[in-house]
Coordinates of C-alpha atoms and ligand atoms in Angstrom, one line a residue:
Chain A
M532 CA 9.0 8.5 9.2
G533 CA 8.1 11.3 6.8
V534 CA 10.6 13.8 5.6
K535 CA 10.7 18.3 4.7
L536 CA 10.6 19.0 2.0
I537 CA 12.7 22.8 1.6
V538 CA 11.8 24.5 -1.8
E539 CA 14.7 27.4 -1.6
K540 CA 13.7 30.5 -4.2
V541 CA 13.1 28.3 -7.1
T542 CA 12.6 30.2 -10.2
K543 CA 12.0 28.7 -13.3
R544 CA 11.4 29.7 -16.8
F545 CA 9.9 28.3 -20.3
G546 CA 11.0 31.1 -22.5
G547 CA 9.2 34.1 -21.6
V548 CA 6.6 32.7 -19.4
V549 CA 8.2 32.7 -15.3
A550 CA 6.6 29.4 -14.4
L551 CA 7.6 29.9 -11.0
N552 CA 9.6 33.1 -9.2
R553 CA 11.9 33.0 -6.7
V554 CA 8.9 30.7 -4.8
S555 CA 10.1 29.5 -1.5
I556 CA 8.1 26.5 0.7
N557 CA 9.4 24.8 3.8
V558 CA 6.7 21.2 4.2
P559 CA 7.3 20.3 7.8
S560 CA 8.3 16.0 8.7
S561 CA 4.8 14.4 8.7
L562 CA 2.6 16.8 7.5
V563 CA -0.3 17.1 4.8
V564 CA -0.3 19.8 3.2
G565 CA -1.9 21.8 0.0
L566 CA -0.9 24.0 -2.7
I567 CA -3.3 26.4 -4.8
G568 CA -3.6 28.3 -6.8
P569 CA -5.8 28.8 -10.2
N570 CA -4.6 27.4 -14.1
G571 CA -2.0 28.3 -14.2
S572 CA -0.1 29.8 -11.6
G573 CA 2.9 27.5 -11.3
K574 CA 1.4 24.7 -9.0
T575 CA 2.6 21.0 -11.1
T576 CA 5.9 23.1 -12.9
L577 CA 7.2 23.2 -9.0
F578 CA 6.3 19.1 -8.8
N579 CA 7.8 18.7 -11.8
V580 CA 11.2 20.2 -10.4
V581 CA 11.4 18.9 -7.1
T582 CA 10.9 15.3 -8.4
G583 CA 13.3 16.2 -10.7
Y584 CA 11.1 16.4 -14.4
Y585 CA 12.7 19.8 -14.7
T586 CA 15.8 21.9 -13.0
P587 CA 15.3 25.4 -11.9
D588 CA 16.7 28.1 -13.4
E589 CA 17.5 29.5 -9.4
G590 CA 17.6 28.1 -6.6
R591 CA 17.3 25.0 -4.7
V592 CA 15.7 21.8 -3.7
L593 CA 16.4 19.9 -0.3
I594 CA 15.0 16.5 1.0
E595 CA 15.8 16.5 4.8
G596 CA 15.2 13.2 6.8
S597 CA 16.1 11.5 9.5
G598 CA 19.0 14.5 10.8
R599 CA 20.0 14.9 7.3
V600 CA 19.9 17.6 4.4
V601 CA 20.3 16.2 1.0
D602 CA 20.2 18.6 -2.1
I603 CA 18.0 17.1 -5.1
T604 CA 18.9 20.3 -7.0
G605 CA 19.3 19.0 -10.3
W606 CA 18.9 14.8 -9.5
N607 CA 17.7 12.8 -12.4
P608 CA 13.8 11.6 -10.8
N609 CA 14.9 8.7 -10.6
R610 CA 17.2 9.1 -8.0
I611 CA 14.8 11.5 -6.5
S612 CA 12.2 8.9 -6.3
R613 CA 15.0 6.4 -4.7
L614 CA 15.5 9.1 -2.0
G615 CA 11.7 8.3 -1.0
V616 CA 10.0 10.6 -2.8
A617 CA 6.5 10.1 -4.9
R618 CA 3.9 11.6 -7.3
T619 CA 1.6 11.3 -9.0
F620 CA 0.2 13.3 -12.3
Q621 CA -3.1 15.3 -13.5
I622 CA -3.8 12.6 -16.2
P623 CA -3.2 9.7 -14.2
R624 CA 0.1 8.2 -15.5
L625 CA -0.1 3.9 -15.2
I626 CA 1.1 1.4 -17.7
P627 CA -1.2 0.6 -19.8
S628 CA 0.0 -2.8 -20.6
L629 CA 0.6 -3.8 -17.1
T630 CA -2.0 -5.2 -14.8
V631 CA -2.8 -3.4 -11.2
L632 CA -0.3 -5.8 -9.6
E633 CA 2.4 -5.1 -12.0
N634 CA 1.9 -1.7 -11.6
M635 CA 2.8 -2.0 -8.0
L636 CA 5.8 -4.2 -8.4
L637 CA 6.8 -1.7 -11.4
F638 CA 7.5 0.7 -7.8
Y639 CA 9.7 -2.3 -6.3
D640 CA 13.0 -1.2 -5.5
Y641 CA 14.4 -5.0 -6.9
G642 CA 18.4 -4.0 -6.6
S643 CA 20.1 -5.9 -8.2
C644 CA 17.6 -8.7 -8.5
A645 CA 16.4 -6.0 -11.9
S646 CA 19.7 -6.9 -13.7
I647 CA 20.1 -8.4 -17.4
T648 CA 22.4 -11.3 -14.8
C649 CA 20.2 -11.7 -12.4
S650 CA 17.4 -12.4 -14.8
L651 CA 19.8 -14.5 -16.6
R652 CA 20.5 -16.5 -13.8
R653 CA 16.0 -16.5 -12.7
K654 CA 17.9 -15.6 -9.2
W655 CA 14.7 -13.2 -8.5
V656 CA 12.4 -16.2 -7.9
D657 CA 12.4 -14.9 -3.5
V658 CA 12.5 -11.3 -4.5
E659 CA 9.1 -11.3 -6.3
E660 CA 7.5 -13.3 -4.3
A661 CA 7.8 -11.0 -1.7
A662 CA 6.9 -7.4 -3.9
V663 CA 4.3 -9.7 -4.7
A664 CA 2.8 -10.3 -1.2
R665 CA 4.1 -6.9 0.0
A666 CA 1.6 -5.6 -3.0
M667 CA -1.3 -8.0 -2.3
S668 CA -1.7 -6.9 1.1
I669 CA -1.3 -3.0 0.3
L670 CA -3.9 -3.4 -1.9
R671 CA -5.9 -4.9 0.9
E672 CA -5.7 -2.2 3.7
F673 CA -7.3 -0.3 1.1
G674 CA -10.0 -2.6 0.3
L675 CA -8.7 -3.0 -3.8
E676 CA -7.9 -6.5 -4.3
S677 CA -10.2 -6.8 -6.4
I678 CA -9.1 -4.6 -8.9
A679 CA -5.7 -6.3 -8.8
H680 CA -6.0 -7.7 -11.9
K681 CA -7.6 -5.5 -14.1
R682 CA -6.0 -3.0 -16.4
P683 CA -6.2 0.2 -16.1
A684 CA -8.4 0.6 -18.3
E685 CA -11.4 -0.3 -16.7
L686 CA -10.5 1.6 -13.8
S687 CA -13.3 4.4 -13.3
A688 CA -10.7 7.6 -12.7
G689 CA -10.6 8.0 -8.7
H690 CA -9.9 4.3 -8.6
L691 CA -6.2 4.9 -11.3
K692 CA -5.7 7.8 -8.2
L693 CA -5.9 5.1 -6.0
V694 CA -3.3 3.2 -7.0
E695 CA -1.2 5.4 -9.0
T696 CA -0.9 7.2 -4.5
L697 CA -0.5 3.7 -3.2
R698 CA 2.1 2.8 -5.6
G699 CA 4.3 5.4 -3.8
L700 CA 3.9 3.1 -0.9
M701 CA 5.6 0.2 -2.4
S702 CA 9.4 2.1 -2.8
D703 CA 8.3 3.1 1.4
A704 CA 8.0 7.1 0.1
K705 CA 7.6 9.4 2.8
L706 CA 6.9 12.5 1.1
F707 CA 3.8 12.3 -1.6
M708 CA 3.0 15.0 -4.3
L709 CA 0.0 14.2 -5.6
D710 CA -1.1 16.4 -8.7
E711 CA -5.0 17.3 -8.1
P712 CA -6.5 13.9 -6.7
F713 CA -9.5 14.9 -6.8
A714 CA -10.1 16.2 -10.4
G715 CA -12.9 14.8 -11.8
V716 CA -13.6 11.6 -9.0
E717 CA -17.2 11.0 -7.7
S718 CA -17.8 12.5 -4.4
W719 CA -17.8 8.8 -2.3
M720 CA -14.0 7.9 -3.2
A721 CA -13.2 11.6 -3.7
R722 CA -13.8 10.9 0.3
K723 CA -11.4 7.3 0.2
L724 CA -9.1 8.8 -1.1
T725 CA -8.4 11.8 2.1
D726 CA -9.2 8.2 4.4
T727 CA -6.2 7.3 2.5
I728 CA -4.2 10.5 2.4
R729 CA -4.5 10.2 6.2
K730 CA -4.2 7.0 6.8
I731 CA -0.7 6.6 5.8
N732 CA 0.5 9.8 6.5
R733 CA -1.5 8.8 10.2
E734 CA 0.9 5.0 10.4
K735 CA 3.5 6.3 8.3
G736 CA 4.3 9.1 9.5
S737 CA 4.5 10.8 5.7
T738 CA 4.3 14.1 4.4
F739 CA 2.2 15.1 1.4
V740 CA 1.7 17.9 -0.8
V741 CA -1.4 17.7 -2.6
I742 CA -2.5 19.6 -5.0
E743 CA -5.8 20.8 -5.7
H744 CA -7.4 24.3 -7.2
R745 CA -10.5 24.2 -6.4
I746 CA -10.5 25.4 -3.0
T747 CA -13.0 23.5 -0.8
E748 CA -12.4 20.9 -1.6
L749 CA -9.1 20.8 -0.3
L750 CA -9.4 22.1 2.6
E751 CA -10.9 20.5 5.6
G752 CA -8.1 17.6 5.1
V753 CA -5.1 19.4 4.5
D754 CA -3.4 21.2 8.1
Y755 CA -1.5 23.5 6.2
V756 CA -2.5 25.2 3.0
Y757 CA 0.6 27.1 -0.1
V758 CA -1.8 30.0 -2.7
L759 CA 0.5 29.7 -6.0
H760 CA -0.4 33.2 -8.2
N761 CA 0.9 33.8 -11.4
G762 CA 4.4 31.8 -10.4
S763 CA 4.7 33.5 -7.6
L764 CA 3.8 32.6 -4.2
L765 CA 1.4 34.2 -2.6
A766 CA 0.6 33.3 0.4
E767 CA 0.3 30.8 3.2
G768 CA -1.1 29.5 6.1
K769 CA -3.2 27.9 8.1
P770 CA -6.9 26.7 5.5
D771 CA -9.0 29.0 6.9
E772 CA -7.2 31.7 7.1
A773 CA -5.1 31.5 4.0
V774 CA -8.8 31.5 1.9
S775 CA -10.0 34.8 3.9
D776 CA -5.9 36.7 2.4
E777 CA -8.0 39.4 0.4
R778 CA -5.6 39.1 -2.2
V779 CA -6.2 34.7 -2.2
I780 CA -10.4 35.6 -3.3
K781 CA -9.0 38.5 -5.3
A782 CA -6.7 35.7 -7.3
Y783 CA -8.9 33.6 -7.6
L784 CA -11.7 35.6 -8.0
G785 CA -9.9 36.9 -11.2
K786 CA -8.0 39.9 -10.5
Chain B
M386 CA 18.2 -33.4 -59.8
I387 CA 17.5 -31.0 -57.4
D388 CA 19.3 -31.2 -54.0
V389 CA 17.0 -31.5 -51.1
L390 CA 18.6 -32.2 -48.6
G391 CA 20.4 -28.9 -49.3
F392 CA 18.2 -26.7 -50.2
L393 CA 16.9 -27.8 -46.2
I394 CA 20.0 -27.4 -44.6
T395 CA 20.6 -24.0 -46.6
L396 CA 17.4 -22.6 -45.9
T397 CA 18.0 -23.6 -41.7
T398 CA 21.0 -22.5 -41.7
Y399 CA 19.4 -19.1 -43.2
I400 CA 15.8 -19.0 -41.2
G401 CA 18.7 -19.5 -37.9
I402 CA 20.5 -16.7 -38.2
Y403 CA 17.6 -14.3 -39.0
L404 CA 16.0 -15.7 -35.5
V405 CA 18.8 -14.5 -33.6
L406 CA 18.6 -11.2 -35.5
S407 CA 14.3 -10.9 -35.0
L408 CA 14.5 -12.4 -32.1
T409 CA 16.9 -9.4 -30.4
L410 CA 14.1 -7.2 -32.4
T411 CA 11.8 -7.8 -30.0
L412 CA 14.0 -7.8 -27.0
E413 CA 14.5 -4.9 -28.1
V414 CA 10.7 -3.6 -29.8
S415 CA 9.2 -4.7 -25.2
S416 CA 12.2 -2.4 -24.3
G417 CA 10.7 0.2 -26.4
I418 CA 14.4 1.0 -28.2
T419 CA 13.2 1.5 -31.9
N420 CA 15.8 0.2 -33.3
F421 CA 15.8 0.7 -37.2
G422 CA 19.8 -0.2 -37.3
K423 CA 20.0 -4.1 -37.0
V424 CA 22.2 -4.4 -40.2
A425 CA 24.3 -1.5 -38.6
F426 CA 25.4 -3.9 -35.8
Y427 CA 25.0 -7.4 -39.0
G428 CA 27.1 -5.7 -40.2
L429 CA 29.6 -5.1 -37.9
G430 CA 29.4 -8.3 -36.5
A431 CA 29.9 -9.6 -39.8
Y432 CA 32.6 -7.6 -41.5
T433 CA 34.4 -8.4 -37.8
G434 CA 33.9 -10.9 -38.0
A435 CA 35.7 -11.0 -41.7
L436 CA 38.4 -9.1 -41.0
I437 CA 39.7 -11.1 -38.0
G438 CA 39.2 -14.5 -40.8
T439 CA 40.8 -13.3 -43.5
Y440 CA 43.6 -11.2 -42.0
L441 CA 44.5 -12.9 -38.9
P442 CA 45.5 -16.8 -40.5
L443 CA 47.8 -15.5 -43.5
A444 CA 49.7 -13.3 -40.7
I445 CA 49.8 -16.1 -38.5
T446 CA 51.3 -18.3 -41.2
G447 CA 53.3 -15.0 -42.2
S448 CA 52.6 -14.7 -45.8
R449 CA 51.6 -10.9 -47.1
A450 CA 49.9 -11.8 -49.6
S451 CA 46.5 -9.7 -49.7
P452 CA 42.6 -10.9 -48.4
F453 CA 41.4 -9.5 -51.6
D454 CA 43.7 -11.1 -54.2
V455 CA 43.6 -14.5 -56.1
N456 CA 45.8 -15.2 -54.0
G457 CA 45.8 -14.7 -50.9
I458 CA 41.6 -16.0 -51.1
Q459 CA 44.2 -20.0 -51.9
L460 CA 46.2 -19.3 -49.3
L461 CA 43.2 -18.9 -47.0
Y462 CA 41.3 -22.1 -48.4
T463 CA 44.4 -23.8 -48.1
I464 CA 45.1 -23.1 -43.9
S465 CA 41.7 -23.5 -42.8
K466 CA 42.0 -27.0 -45.6
S467 CA 45.2 -28.1 -44.0
N468 CA 45.0 -27.0 -40.1
P469 CA 41.8 -26.9 -38.2
V470 CA 42.9 -25.8 -35.4
L471 CA 43.5 -22.4 -36.8
D472 CA 40.6 -22.4 -38.7
L473 CA 38.6 -22.7 -35.6
S474 CA 40.1 -20.8 -33.1
V475 CA 39.8 -17.8 -35.5
F476 CA 35.6 -18.8 -36.3
L477 CA 35.6 -18.6 -32.3
L478 CA 37.7 -15.8 -31.7
S479 CA 35.9 -14.2 -34.4
L480 CA 32.5 -14.8 -32.6
A481 CA 33.5 -13.7 -29.1
A482 CA 34.4 -10.6 -31.4
G483 CA 31.4 -9.8 -32.9
F484 CA 29.6 -9.4 -30.2
A485 CA 31.8 -7.6 -28.2
V486 CA 32.1 -5.1 -31.2
S487 CA 28.6 -5.0 -32.1
A488 CA 27.9 -5.1 -27.7
L489 CA 30.4 -2.1 -26.9
F490 CA 29.2 -0.3 -30.1
G491 CA 25.8 -0.2 -28.8
L492 CA 26.2 0.9 -25.6
L493 CA 28.8 3.9 -26.5
L494 CA 26.2 4.7 -29.4
T495 CA 23.6 4.8 -27.4
Y496 CA 23.5 6.3 -24.0
P497 CA 23.9 9.2 -24.6
I498 CA 21.3 9.1 -27.3
H499 CA 18.9 7.7 -24.7
R500 CA 19.2 10.8 -22.2
V501 CA 18.3 13.4 -24.6
G502 CA 15.7 11.3 -25.9
S503 CA 14.5 7.7 -27.7
A504 CA 12.9 9.4 -30.4
L505 CA 16.2 10.0 -31.9
V506 CA 17.0 6.4 -32.0
G507 CA 14.8 4.9 -34.4
F508 CA 16.7 7.1 -37.3
T509 CA 20.0 7.5 -35.4
L510 CA 21.0 3.7 -35.7
L511 CA 18.9 3.9 -39.2
S512 CA 21.5 6.7 -40.8
T513 CA 24.5 4.9 -39.0
G514 CA 23.7 1.7 -40.9
E515 CA 24.1 3.8 -43.8
V516 CA 27.2 5.8 -42.6
L517 CA 28.2 2.1 -41.9
R518 CA 27.7 0.6 -45.8
L519 CA 29.2 3.8 -46.9
F520 CA 32.7 3.1 -44.5
Y521 CA 32.9 0.0 -46.5
L522 CA 32.6 0.6 -49.3
N523 CA 35.3 3.6 -49.1
T524 CA 37.8 1.4 -47.5
E525 CA 40.4 -0.8 -49.2
P526 CA 41.1 -3.1 -46.2
L527 CA 37.7 -4.3 -45.7
G528 CA 37.6 -4.9 -49.8
E529 CA 36.0 -1.1 -51.1
S530 CA 32.5 -2.8 -52.9
K531 CA 33.7 -6.1 -53.5
G532 CA 34.1 -6.8 -50.0
F533 CA 36.4 -9.7 -48.3
M534 CA 35.6 -13.5 -50.1
G535 CA 38.6 -16.3 -48.9
I536 CA 36.7 -15.8 -45.8
P537 CA 37.2 -19.1 -44.2
N538 CA 34.9 -22.0 -44.1
P539 CA 35.2 -23.0 -40.5
F540 CA 34.5 -26.8 -40.8
A541 CA 37.0 -26.9 -44.6
W542 CA 38.6 -29.3 -43.1
L543 CA 36.3 -32.4 -42.3
P544 CA 36.5 -34.4 -45.3
Q545 CA 32.7 -34.0 -45.9
A546 CA 31.1 -30.5 -47.5
R547 CA 27.7 -32.4 -46.5
G548 CA 29.0 -32.7 -43.1
A549 CA 30.8 -28.7 -42.6
E550 CA 27.6 -27.5 -43.9
A551 CA 25.5 -29.6 -41.0
L552 CA 28.3 -28.8 -37.7
Y553 CA 28.1 -25.8 -39.3
L554 CA 23.8 -25.9 -39.2
I555 CA 24.0 -27.0 -35.6
I556 CA 26.1 -24.3 -34.9
V557 CA 24.0 -21.2 -36.5
W558 CA 20.7 -23.1 -33.8
C559 CA 22.8 -23.4 -30.7
F560 CA 22.8 -19.8 -31.0
V561 CA 19.3 -19.1 -32.1
G562 CA 18.9 -22.1 -28.5
L563 CA 20.9 -19.0 -26.0
T564 CA 19.5 -16.1 -28.1
Y565 CA 15.6 -17.8 -27.0
F566 CA 17.2 -18.2 -24.2
I567 CA 18.0 -15.0 -23.1
V568 CA 15.3 -13.9 -24.2
S569 CA 12.5 -15.5 -22.8
R570 CA 14.3 -15.2 -19.5
I571 CA 14.4 -11.5 -19.3
M572 CA 10.9 -10.8 -21.2
N573 CA 9.9 -13.0 -18.6
S574 CA 11.6 -11.4 -15.8
P575 CA 11.1 -8.6 -13.6
L576 CA 13.7 -6.9 -15.5
G577 CA 10.6 -8.2 -18.6
R578 CA 8.2 -6.0 -16.8
I579 CA 10.4 -3.1 -16.0
L580 CA 10.8 -2.9 -20.3
K581 CA 7.6 -3.0 -20.7
G582 CA 6.8 0.1 -18.3
M583 CA 10.0 2.1 -20.6
R584 CA 7.6 0.9 -23.5
D585 CA 5.1 2.3 -22.5
D586 CA 5.8 5.4 -20.7
E587 CA 9.2 6.2 -19.9
L588 CA 8.5 8.6 -17.6
V589 CA 6.4 5.6 -15.5
A590 CA 9.6 3.9 -16.0
L591 CA 11.6 6.7 -14.3
Y592 CA 9.7 7.6 -11.7
A593 CA 9.2 4.4 -10.3
G594 CA 13.0 5.4 -10.0
W595 CA 14.3 2.8 -12.3
P596 CA 17.2 4.5 -14.5
T597 CA 16.0 4.2 -18.2
P598 CA 18.0 5.4 -20.9
L599 CA 21.4 2.8 -18.6
I600 CA 18.7 -0.1 -19.0
K601 CA 18.4 1.1 -22.2
S602 CA 21.4 1.7 -23.1
K603 CA 22.5 -2.3 -21.3
V604 CA 19.4 -4.0 -23.3
L605 CA 20.5 -2.7 -26.7
A606 CA 24.7 -3.6 -25.3
L607 CA 23.0 -7.2 -25.8
T608 CA 21.3 -8.0 -28.2
S609 CA 23.5 -6.0 -30.8
G610 CA 26.4 -8.5 -29.6
L611 CA 24.4 -11.2 -30.3
T612 CA 22.8 -9.0 -33.1
G613 CA 26.4 -8.7 -34.2
V614 CA 27.5 -12.9 -34.1
A615 CA 24.3 -13.3 -36.8
G616 CA 27.0 -11.1 -38.6
V617 CA 29.6 -13.4 -37.9
L618 CA 27.1 -16.1 -38.5
W619 CA 26.2 -15.8 -41.6
A620 CA 29.9 -13.8 -42.5
Y621 CA 31.4 -17.4 -42.0
Y622 CA 28.4 -19.3 -43.6
F623 CA 28.4 -17.8 -47.1
T624 CA 32.4 -17.0 -46.9
S625 CA 32.0 -13.6 -48.7
I626 CA 30.0 -10.9 -47.6
N627 CA 30.4 -8.0 -49.5
P628 CA 28.0 -4.2 -48.5
N629 CA 25.2 -4.1 -50.5
M630 CA 24.1 -7.3 -48.5
F631 CA 23.7 -4.4 -45.7
T632 CA 21.7 -1.5 -47.2
P633 CA 18.6 -1.0 -44.5
S634 CA 16.3 -3.4 -46.8
L635 CA 17.6 -5.8 -44.6
T636 CA 16.8 -4.3 -41.0
F637 CA 13.5 -3.5 -42.6
N638 CA 12.9 -7.6 -43.0
I639 CA 13.6 -8.3 -39.6
W640 CA 10.5 -5.6 -38.7
A641 CA 8.0 -7.2 -40.7
M642 CA 9.5 -10.8 -39.5
V643 CA 8.5 -9.4 -35.8
I644 CA 5.3 -6.9 -37.0
L645 CA 3.4 -9.9 -38.5
G646 CA 4.3 -12.5 -36.3
G647 CA 3.0 -9.9 -33.2
I648 CA 5.1 -7.6 -31.3
D649 CA 4.9 -8.5 -27.6
S650 CA 5.0 -12.0 -28.3
I651 CA 8.0 -14.0 -28.7
V652 CA 6.8 -17.0 -30.3
G653 CA 5.1 -14.7 -33.4
G654 CA 8.2 -13.0 -34.0
V655 CA 9.7 -16.7 -34.0
L656 CA 6.4 -17.9 -36.5
G657 CA 6.5 -14.4 -38.1
T658 CA 10.5 -15.1 -39.3
V659 CA 10.1 -19.1 -39.9
L660 CA 7.4 -17.9 -42.1
L661 CA 9.2 -14.4 -43.9
A662 CA 12.5 -16.0 -44.3
S663 CA 11.1 -19.3 -46.0
V664 CA 9.5 -17.2 -48.5
D665 CA 12.1 -15.6 -49.4
Y666 CA 14.0 -17.7 -49.3
A667 CA 12.0 -19.9 -51.5
A668 CA 11.8 -17.1 -54.0
R669 CA 15.6 -16.8 -54.5
F670 CA 15.0 -20.6 -55.0
V671 CA 12.7 -20.1 -57.2
I672 CA 12.8 -17.7 -59.6
P673 CA 16.1 -17.9 -62.0
F674 CA 14.1 -20.6 -62.8
I675 CA 11.2 -18.4 -64.3
G676 CA 13.4 -16.5 -66.0
T677 CA 11.7 -13.4 -65.5
T678 CA 13.5 -10.6 -66.8
L679 CA 10.7 -8.2 -66.8
V680 CA 11.2 -7.2 -63.3
T681 CA 14.5 -8.3 -61.5
P682 CA 14.3 -11.2 -59.0
D683 CA 15.4 -9.1 -56.0
Y684 CA 11.7 -6.3 -57.1
L685 CA 9.6 -10.3 -57.5
R686 CA 11.2 -11.4 -54.0
W687 CA 10.2 -8.1 -51.7
I688 CA 6.9 -8.2 -54.3
I689 CA 6.0 -11.7 -53.1
V690 CA 7.3 -10.7 -49.5
G691 CA 4.8 -7.7 -49.4
L692 CA 1.7 -9.8 -50.2
V693 CA 2.6 -12.1 -48.6
M694 CA 2.4 -9.4 -45.3
L695 CA -0.9 -8.5 -46.6
V696 CA -2.9 -11.2 -46.4
V697 CA -1.3 -12.6 -43.2
L698 CA -1.6 -8.9 -41.3
L699 CA -5.7 -8.3 -42.8
K700 CA -6.6 -12.2 -41.3
K701 CA -4.9 -11.3 -38.5
P702 CA -4.3 -7.6 -37.7
E703 CA -3.0 -7.8 -33.7
G704 CA -0.1 -8.5 -35.0
L705 CA -0.1 -5.6 -35.2
A706 CA -1.5 -3.4 -32.9
P707 CA 1.0 -2.8 -29.8
R708 CA -0.4 -1.5 -26.9
R709 CA 0.9 1.3 -26.9
G710 CA -0.5 3.9 -23.6
G711 CA 0.5 7.2 -21.8
V712 CA -0.9 10.7 -22.1
S713 CA 2.0 13.2 -22.7
K714 CA 0.7 15.7 -20.9
L715 CA 1.9 15.7 -17.3
Ligands
ATP591 N1 7.0 22.9 -20.4 C1 6.2 23.8 -20.7 N2 6.8 24.6 -21.2 C2 6.1 25.8 -21.4 N3 5.2 26.9 -20.8 C3 5.1 25.6 -19.9 C4 5.1 23.8 -19.7 N4 5.2 23.4 -18.6 C5 4.1 25.0 -17.6 N5 4.1 26.1 -18.1 C6 3.7 27.4 -18.6 O1 3.7 27.9 -16.8 C7 2.8 28.2 -16.2 C8 2.2 27.1 -15.1 O2 1.4 26.3 -15.5 P1 1.7 24.7 -15.1 O3 0.9 23.3 -15.5 O4 2.1 24.6 -13.1 O5 0.1 25.1 -14.1 P2 -0.8 24.2 -12.9 O6 -1.4 25.9 -12.0 O7 -0.6 23.1 -12.4 O8 -2.1 24.9 -13.5 P3 -3.3 23.7 -14.0 O9 -4.4 24.6 -12.9 O10 -4.8 24.3 -15.2 O11 -2.7 22.4 -14.0 C9 1.7 28.3 -17.6 O12 2.3 29.0 -18.2 C10 1.9 27.1 -18.1 O13 1.3 27.2 -19.4
MG592 MG1 -1.7 21.6 -12.5

């Protein structure tokens, strides 16, 4: 099942720069939505606020799932992640010294088996086995078995983005926030990414928020679009409505 | 006649104590903790041990002598000779206290800093080591610049001095074994992978759901506890300690051992330690025979150690380069 993401009048300032200005969005559960906007419009900042990297100066962030609303404003990223929110980064971040498989395992919830005492008593063997099985089955399902033992430095941009997305499945993420998953990715790989997003969305019901600033790349893949401009929500709606909005066209053409 | 066996026992004791320090540093480095304050925890352990080892026997036997004057030191020696139970108990208590004090200190000192930003930890620990040294230097109940001199040998009651030395060596190496066990178990576990992830890119580890500040502080508490034990072992081995033994150069010596062997590798760290500690100790042993007055023995030792590092790292530079990654832009 997916979760609903509610952002309520969030403001985030950096000194004089207002990166987000009373932004409110309401992403229904199990939907794939796009977040578009020109460079510097505040898209990544919104992700950083939702995932706990920044605390908003004003406003709230709420997650609603299985009939429960949780106010996650001010939570640390690790807690938000454990709640089922996964994110990717504009420039992919995998652990360079770990293989793809190990990078996936890092996102598995080992619970108390990650404690010092458990490590000393080597009580983690069964859990580790389950984690590896899970990671391998995910990689297999998306045709990535062959790169399981490669290190990030050996991967293409597309593969990095793909692995970064899939590692969210290790922790049963219910909300995926993908920051420019198509940037620098060859078109066949971009298609694979879109298929992956759709597949996860269909089979698990996960909610997706996908950032892209090149509108056309994204539009076919999403159900709904939010447009940010200068830190404010400029428009929202069905993809074709959003792009034909006059204000949006203006913002993209610059002025 | 040179006492070869005595030399070997001393050397291996010395190496053993250094191994506890370098093994724990290997775990710290592989967790992304830049501990520039090893000596802080080492000194804390040593002083905790010395404090217990001197004040406690005097108090228990009802003596009012100070552990810093001749009477007190003499009395401590007599007690250790004649009361094995007390002598050993004091030692064991010191080990436990040395662990606890250093561990707690590490946890409480670094948790708030790890939350703010890990980059600050190295410098905080570095300066903490110096602050502690100045504290020892200026605190009367800690013997000020002279330090403690009457720390009882835990096996002083044995009729044979050689036997006492050998037993002590075994104890030291038991702790080396324990430390090795702990460090390798952790590094080769899922937790070890999390620590590695934390070192390479703390933000990713955080986003993977791990409370990295807490994990780092817990690891540091454990390694610092063991470092404290090394300090206790040193204090009871040497039977006297003073603030001069706990300068930052000790920390960098241990870093040199770990870097020399290759960061990330337990075996490498062990090799680096054995090599550098041996060179260092041999230099300590040999230099007085040369009788040079041009440079002080300490400097000569440092030059030799530096040369060894230079040669080894020129031949095997991979020891020097930990894999680091991570992109700063989000
Ligand atoms: N840590 C920060 N400190 C200061 N200013 C920041 C910080 N992070 C973002 N900003 C500013 O906030 C504004 C929004 O930046 P953000 O990265 O969210 O934009 P974006 O929509 O993701 O742009 P892009 O398409 O280039 O990724 C920009 O003006 C940026 O310079
Ligand atoms: Mg961005």
